[in-house]
mmCIF file of C-alpha atoms in Angstrom:
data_model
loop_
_atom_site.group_PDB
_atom_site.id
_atom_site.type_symbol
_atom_site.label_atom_id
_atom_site.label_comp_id
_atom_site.label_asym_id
_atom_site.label_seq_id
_atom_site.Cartn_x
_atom_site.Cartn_y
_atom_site.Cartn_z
ATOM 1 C CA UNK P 1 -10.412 -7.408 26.947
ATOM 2 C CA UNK P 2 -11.769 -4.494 28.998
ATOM 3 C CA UNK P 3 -12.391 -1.406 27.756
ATOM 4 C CA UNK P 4 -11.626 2.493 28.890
ATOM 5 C CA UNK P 5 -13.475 2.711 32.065
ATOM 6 C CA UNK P 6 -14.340 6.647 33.867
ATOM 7 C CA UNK P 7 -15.574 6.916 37.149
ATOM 8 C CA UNK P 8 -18.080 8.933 38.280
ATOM 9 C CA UNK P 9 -20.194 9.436 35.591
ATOM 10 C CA UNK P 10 -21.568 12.691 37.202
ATOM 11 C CA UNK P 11 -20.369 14.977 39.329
ATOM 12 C CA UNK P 12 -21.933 17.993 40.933
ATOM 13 C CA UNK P 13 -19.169 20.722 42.480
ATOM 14 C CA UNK P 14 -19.475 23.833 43.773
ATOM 15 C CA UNK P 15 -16.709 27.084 42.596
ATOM 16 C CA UNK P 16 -13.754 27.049 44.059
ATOM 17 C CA UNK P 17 -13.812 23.471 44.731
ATOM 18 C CA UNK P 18 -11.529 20.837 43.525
ATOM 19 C CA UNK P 19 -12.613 17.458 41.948
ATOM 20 C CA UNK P 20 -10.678 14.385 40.467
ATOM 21 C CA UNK P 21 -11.885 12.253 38.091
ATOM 22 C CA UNK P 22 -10.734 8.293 37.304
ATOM 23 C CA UNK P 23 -10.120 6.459 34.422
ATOM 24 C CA UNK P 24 -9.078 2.903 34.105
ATOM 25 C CA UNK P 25 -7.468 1.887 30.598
ATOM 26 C CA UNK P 26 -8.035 -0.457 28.333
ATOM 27 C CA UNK P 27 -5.791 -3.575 29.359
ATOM 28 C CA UNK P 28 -2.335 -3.491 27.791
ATOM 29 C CA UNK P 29 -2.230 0.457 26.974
ATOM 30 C CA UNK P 30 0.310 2.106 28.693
ATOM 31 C CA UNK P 31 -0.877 5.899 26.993
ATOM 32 C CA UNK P 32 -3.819 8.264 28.231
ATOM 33 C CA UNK P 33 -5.044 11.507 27.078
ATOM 34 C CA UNK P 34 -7.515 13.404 29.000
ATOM 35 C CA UNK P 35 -9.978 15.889 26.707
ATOM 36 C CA UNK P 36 -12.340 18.731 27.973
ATOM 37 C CA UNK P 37 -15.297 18.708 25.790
ATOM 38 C CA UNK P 38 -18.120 21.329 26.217
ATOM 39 C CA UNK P 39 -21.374 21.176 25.115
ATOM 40 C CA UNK P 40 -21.710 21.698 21.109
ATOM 41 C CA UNK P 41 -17.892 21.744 20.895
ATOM 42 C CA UNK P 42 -15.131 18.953 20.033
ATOM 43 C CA UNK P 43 -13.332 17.633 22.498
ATOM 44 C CA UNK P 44 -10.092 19.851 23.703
ATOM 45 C CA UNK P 45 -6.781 17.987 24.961
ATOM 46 C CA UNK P 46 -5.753 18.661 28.163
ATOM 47 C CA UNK P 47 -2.690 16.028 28.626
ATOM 48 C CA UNK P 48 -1.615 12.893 27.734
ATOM 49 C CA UNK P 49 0.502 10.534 30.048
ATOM 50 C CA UNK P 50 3.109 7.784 28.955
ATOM 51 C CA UNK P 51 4.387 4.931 31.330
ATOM 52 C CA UNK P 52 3.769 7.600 33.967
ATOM 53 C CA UNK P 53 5.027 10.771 33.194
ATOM 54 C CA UNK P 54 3.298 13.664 31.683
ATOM 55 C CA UNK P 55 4.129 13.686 27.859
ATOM 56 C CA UNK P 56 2.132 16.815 26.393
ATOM 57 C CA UNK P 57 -0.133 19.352 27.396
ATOM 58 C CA UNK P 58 -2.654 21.681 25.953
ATOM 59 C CA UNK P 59 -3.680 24.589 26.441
ATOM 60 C CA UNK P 60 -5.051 24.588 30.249
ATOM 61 C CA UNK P 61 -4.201 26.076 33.256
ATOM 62 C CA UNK P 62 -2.202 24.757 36.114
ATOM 63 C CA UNK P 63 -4.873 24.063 38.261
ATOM 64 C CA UNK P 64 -5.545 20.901 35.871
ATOM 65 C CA UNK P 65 -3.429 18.301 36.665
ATOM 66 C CA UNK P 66 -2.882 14.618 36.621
ATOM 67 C CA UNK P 67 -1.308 11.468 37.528
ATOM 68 C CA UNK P 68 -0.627 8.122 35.995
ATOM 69 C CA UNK P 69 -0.252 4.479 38.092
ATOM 70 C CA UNK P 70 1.675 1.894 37.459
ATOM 71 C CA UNK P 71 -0.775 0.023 35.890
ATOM 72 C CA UNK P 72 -1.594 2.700 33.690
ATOM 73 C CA UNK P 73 -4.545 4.035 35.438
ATOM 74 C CA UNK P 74 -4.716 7.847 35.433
ATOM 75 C CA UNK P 75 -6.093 10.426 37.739
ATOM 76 C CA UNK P 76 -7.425 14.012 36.176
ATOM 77 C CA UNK P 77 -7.233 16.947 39.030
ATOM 78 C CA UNK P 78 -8.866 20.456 38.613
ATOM 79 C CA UNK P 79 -8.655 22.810 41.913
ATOM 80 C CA UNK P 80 -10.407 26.212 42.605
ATOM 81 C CA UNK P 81 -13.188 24.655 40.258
ATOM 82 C CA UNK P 82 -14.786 27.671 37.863
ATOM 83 C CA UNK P 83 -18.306 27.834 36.168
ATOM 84 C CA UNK P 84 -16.610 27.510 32.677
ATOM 85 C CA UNK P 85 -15.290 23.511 33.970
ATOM 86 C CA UNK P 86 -18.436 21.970 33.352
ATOM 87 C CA UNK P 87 -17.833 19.806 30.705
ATOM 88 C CA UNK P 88 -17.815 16.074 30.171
ATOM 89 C CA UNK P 89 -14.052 15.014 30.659
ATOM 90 C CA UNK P 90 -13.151 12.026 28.449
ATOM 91 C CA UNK P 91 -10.331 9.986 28.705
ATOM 92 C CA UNK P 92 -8.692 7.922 26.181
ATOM 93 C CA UNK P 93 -6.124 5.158 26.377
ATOM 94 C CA UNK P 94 -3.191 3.583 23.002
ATOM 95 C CA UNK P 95 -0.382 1.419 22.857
ATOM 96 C CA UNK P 96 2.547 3.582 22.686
ATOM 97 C CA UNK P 97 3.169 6.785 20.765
ATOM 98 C CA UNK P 98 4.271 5.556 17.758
ATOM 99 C CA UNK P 99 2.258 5.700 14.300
ATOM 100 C CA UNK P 100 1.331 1.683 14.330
ATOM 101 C CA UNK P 101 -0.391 2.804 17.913
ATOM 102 C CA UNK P 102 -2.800 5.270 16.371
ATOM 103 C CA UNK P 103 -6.087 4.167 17.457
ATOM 104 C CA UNK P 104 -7.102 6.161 20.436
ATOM 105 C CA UNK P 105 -9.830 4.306 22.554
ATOM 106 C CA UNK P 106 -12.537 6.873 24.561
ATOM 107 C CA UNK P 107 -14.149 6.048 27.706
ATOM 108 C CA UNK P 108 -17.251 6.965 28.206
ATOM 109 C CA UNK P 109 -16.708 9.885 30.047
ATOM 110 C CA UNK P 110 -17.799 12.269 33.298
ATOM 111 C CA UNK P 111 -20.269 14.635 33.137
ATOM 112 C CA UNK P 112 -19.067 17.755 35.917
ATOM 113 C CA UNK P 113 -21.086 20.452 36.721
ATOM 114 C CA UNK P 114 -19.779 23.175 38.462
ATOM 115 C CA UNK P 115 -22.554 25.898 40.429
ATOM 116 C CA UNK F 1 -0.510 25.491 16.172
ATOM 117 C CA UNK F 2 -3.503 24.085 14.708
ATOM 118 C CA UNK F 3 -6.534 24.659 12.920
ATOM 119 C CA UNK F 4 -9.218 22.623 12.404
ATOM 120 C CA UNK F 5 -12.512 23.897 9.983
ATOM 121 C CA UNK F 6 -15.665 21.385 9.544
ATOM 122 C CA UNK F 7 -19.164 22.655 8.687
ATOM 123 C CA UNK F 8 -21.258 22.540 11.976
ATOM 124 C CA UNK F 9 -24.477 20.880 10.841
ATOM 125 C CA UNK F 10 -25.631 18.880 8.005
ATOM 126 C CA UNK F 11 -29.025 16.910 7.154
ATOM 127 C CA UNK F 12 -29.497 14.667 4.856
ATOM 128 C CA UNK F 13 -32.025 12.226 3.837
ATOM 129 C CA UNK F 14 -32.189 8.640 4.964
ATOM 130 C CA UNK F 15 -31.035 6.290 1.954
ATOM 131 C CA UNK F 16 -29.056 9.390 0.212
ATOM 132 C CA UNK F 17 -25.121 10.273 0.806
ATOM 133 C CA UNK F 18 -23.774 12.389 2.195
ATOM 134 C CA UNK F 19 -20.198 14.489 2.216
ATOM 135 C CA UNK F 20 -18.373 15.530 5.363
ATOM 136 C CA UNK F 21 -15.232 17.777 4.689
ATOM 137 C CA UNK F 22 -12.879 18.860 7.016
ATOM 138 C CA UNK F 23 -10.074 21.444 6.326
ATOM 139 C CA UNK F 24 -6.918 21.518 8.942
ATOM 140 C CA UNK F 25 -3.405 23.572 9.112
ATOM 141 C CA UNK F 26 -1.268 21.954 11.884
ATOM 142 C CA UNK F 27 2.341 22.497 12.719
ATOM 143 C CA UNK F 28 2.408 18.622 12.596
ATOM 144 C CA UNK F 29 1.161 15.590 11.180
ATOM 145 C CA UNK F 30 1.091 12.365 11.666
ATOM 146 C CA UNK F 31 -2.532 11.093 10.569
ATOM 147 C CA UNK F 32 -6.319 12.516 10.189
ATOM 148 C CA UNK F 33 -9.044 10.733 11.741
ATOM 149 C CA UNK F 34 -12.804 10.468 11.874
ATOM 150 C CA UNK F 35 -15.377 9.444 14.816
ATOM 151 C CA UNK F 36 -18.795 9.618 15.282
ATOM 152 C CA UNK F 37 -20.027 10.636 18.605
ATOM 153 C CA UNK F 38 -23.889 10.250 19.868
ATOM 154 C CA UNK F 39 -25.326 13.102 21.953
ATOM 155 C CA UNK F 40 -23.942 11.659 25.253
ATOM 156 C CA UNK F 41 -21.335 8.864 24.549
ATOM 157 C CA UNK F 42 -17.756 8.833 24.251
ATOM 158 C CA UNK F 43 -16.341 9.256 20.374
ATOM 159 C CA UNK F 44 -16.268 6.189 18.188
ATOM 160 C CA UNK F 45 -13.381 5.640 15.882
ATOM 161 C CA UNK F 46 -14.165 5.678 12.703
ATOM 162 C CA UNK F 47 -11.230 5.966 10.479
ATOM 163 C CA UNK F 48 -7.929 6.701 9.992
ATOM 164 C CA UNK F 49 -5.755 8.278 6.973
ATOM 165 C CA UNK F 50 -1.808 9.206 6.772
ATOM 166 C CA UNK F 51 -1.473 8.694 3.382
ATOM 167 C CA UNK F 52 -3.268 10.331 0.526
ATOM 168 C CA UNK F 53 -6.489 8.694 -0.739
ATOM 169 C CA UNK F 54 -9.274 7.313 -0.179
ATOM 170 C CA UNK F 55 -9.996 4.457 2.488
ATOM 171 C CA UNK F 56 -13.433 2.528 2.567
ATOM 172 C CA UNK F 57 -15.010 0.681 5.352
ATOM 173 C CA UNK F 58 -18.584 -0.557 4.106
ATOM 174 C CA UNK F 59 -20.886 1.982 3.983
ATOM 175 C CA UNK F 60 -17.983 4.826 5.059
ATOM 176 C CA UNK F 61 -15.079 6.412 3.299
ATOM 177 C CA UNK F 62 -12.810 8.324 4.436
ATOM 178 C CA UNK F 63 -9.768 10.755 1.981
ATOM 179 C CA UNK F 64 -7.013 12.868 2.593
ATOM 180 C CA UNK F 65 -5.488 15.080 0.981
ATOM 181 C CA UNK F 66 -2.246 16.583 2.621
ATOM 182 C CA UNK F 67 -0.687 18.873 0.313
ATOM 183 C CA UNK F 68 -4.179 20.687 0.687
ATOM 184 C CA UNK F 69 -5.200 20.246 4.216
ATOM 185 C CA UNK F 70 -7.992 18.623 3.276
ATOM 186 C CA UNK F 71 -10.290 15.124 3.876
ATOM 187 C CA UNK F 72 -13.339 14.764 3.813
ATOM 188 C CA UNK F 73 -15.747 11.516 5.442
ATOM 189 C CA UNK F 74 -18.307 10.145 3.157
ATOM 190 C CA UNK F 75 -21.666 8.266 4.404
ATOM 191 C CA UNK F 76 -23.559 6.390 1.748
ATOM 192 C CA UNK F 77 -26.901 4.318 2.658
ATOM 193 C CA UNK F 78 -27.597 6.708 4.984
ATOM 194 C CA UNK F 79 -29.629 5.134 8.254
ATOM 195 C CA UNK F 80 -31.644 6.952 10.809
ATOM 196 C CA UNK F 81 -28.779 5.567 13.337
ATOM 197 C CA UNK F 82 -26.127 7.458 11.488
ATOM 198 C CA UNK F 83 -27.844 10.846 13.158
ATOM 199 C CA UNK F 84 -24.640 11.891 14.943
ATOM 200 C CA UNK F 85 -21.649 14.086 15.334
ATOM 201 C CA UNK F 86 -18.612 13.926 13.306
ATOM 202 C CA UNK F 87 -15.414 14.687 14.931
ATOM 203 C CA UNK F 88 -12.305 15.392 12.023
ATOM 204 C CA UNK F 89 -8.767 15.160 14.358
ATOM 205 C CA UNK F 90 -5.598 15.685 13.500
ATOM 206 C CA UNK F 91 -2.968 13.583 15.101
ATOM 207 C CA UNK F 92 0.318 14.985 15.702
ATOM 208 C CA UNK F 93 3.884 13.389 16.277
ATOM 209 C CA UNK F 94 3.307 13.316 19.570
ATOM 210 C CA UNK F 95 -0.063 11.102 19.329
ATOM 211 C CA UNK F 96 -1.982 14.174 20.863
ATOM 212 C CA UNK F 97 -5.158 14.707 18.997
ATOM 213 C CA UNK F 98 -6.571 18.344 18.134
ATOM 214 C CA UNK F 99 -10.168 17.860 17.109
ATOM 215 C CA UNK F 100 -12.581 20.222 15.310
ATOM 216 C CA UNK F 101 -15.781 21.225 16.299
ATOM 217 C CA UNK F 102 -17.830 18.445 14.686
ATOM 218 C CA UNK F 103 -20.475 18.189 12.483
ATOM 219 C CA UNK F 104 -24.058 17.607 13.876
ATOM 220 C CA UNK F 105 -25.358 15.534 11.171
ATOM 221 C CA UNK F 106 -29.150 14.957 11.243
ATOM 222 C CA UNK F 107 -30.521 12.274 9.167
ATOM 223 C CA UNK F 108 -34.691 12.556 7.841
ATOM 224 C CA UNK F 109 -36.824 10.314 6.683
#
């Protein structure tokens, strides 16, 4: 059994670039949240996708935005890149939404700078 | 929305116990949980509570509390490894997480 994979694990961008970051679930989870967590803080939830479509969003702008594959990979976007983005993006992967499914599994993450 | 209150550092001595609360108001719930995170690395589940009480796993223990928003993650035997944040998160009914700010717990000697 694989586990949550992220790729890259750094990332230097300049402002008003765009980035997007990978992340490869753990085999047989068809769920993934992405979290924004800056240094000090706890992570912040950005979105979660289920079997492919978006199924809840935080608090973020539209700039952030994502994708999930068929085979449950998912894609994080961010355009017009600000200082404030550097963070280490995690992404976690489940088994469904319901409460037997509760374990969330983190990858272990990309660090993004933004200069 | 929600809420999510835990003390932002702790030490502790190695060998002692230590006490980790967490207090949280959320529009929804559907389950507390607890992970440790080293400066770094991805969070590390710890444990999970819907129900009130307390649940043990070896040397941790986890309660809940919801008719008072509360729960609280208890370390005993503590070990130079357990130096770490603690990350309280509430689940909601749609399985989206909200987590505090952890608790930077530093273990001595």
């Amino acid at each position: 059994e694989t586990g949550v994979t992220q790729s890259p694990t750094h990332l230097i961008k300049t402002r008003g670039q765009q980035v997007t970051l990978r992340c490869s679930s753990q085999s047989g989870h068809n769920t993934v949240s992405w979290y924004q967590q800056a240094l000090g803080q706890g992570p912040q939830f950005i979105f979660q996708y289920y079997r492919e479509e978006e199924n809840g969003r935080g608090n973020f702008p539209p700039r952030f935005s994502g994708l999930q594959f068929p085979n449950y990979s998912s894609e994080l976007n961010v355009n017009a890149l600000e200082l404030d983005d550097s963070a280490l993006y995690l992404c976690a992967s489940s088994l469904g939404l319901g409460t037997d499914a509760y374990e969330q599994y983190f990858g272990p993450g990309t660090r993004l700078t933004v200069t | 929305g929600q809420n999510i209150d835990q003390p932002t550092e702790m030490t502790a001595t190695e060998g002692a116990i230590v006490q980790i609360n967490c207090t949280y108001q959320t529009s929804g719930f559907n389950g507390l949980f607890w992970y440790q995170q080293h400066a770094g690395e991805a969070p590390t589940f710890l444990s999970y509570n819907v129900l009130d009480g307390l649940e043990e796993k070896g040397r941790f223990s986890s309660f809940l509390s919801r008719s008072k928003g509360y729960s609280y993650l208890l370390l005993k035997e503590l070990q130079m490894k357990d130096s770490a944040s603690y990350l309280c998160a509430v689940k909601n009914a749609g399985n989206m997480l909200t987590f505090g700010g952890g608790t930077r717990l530093m273990v001595k000697p």
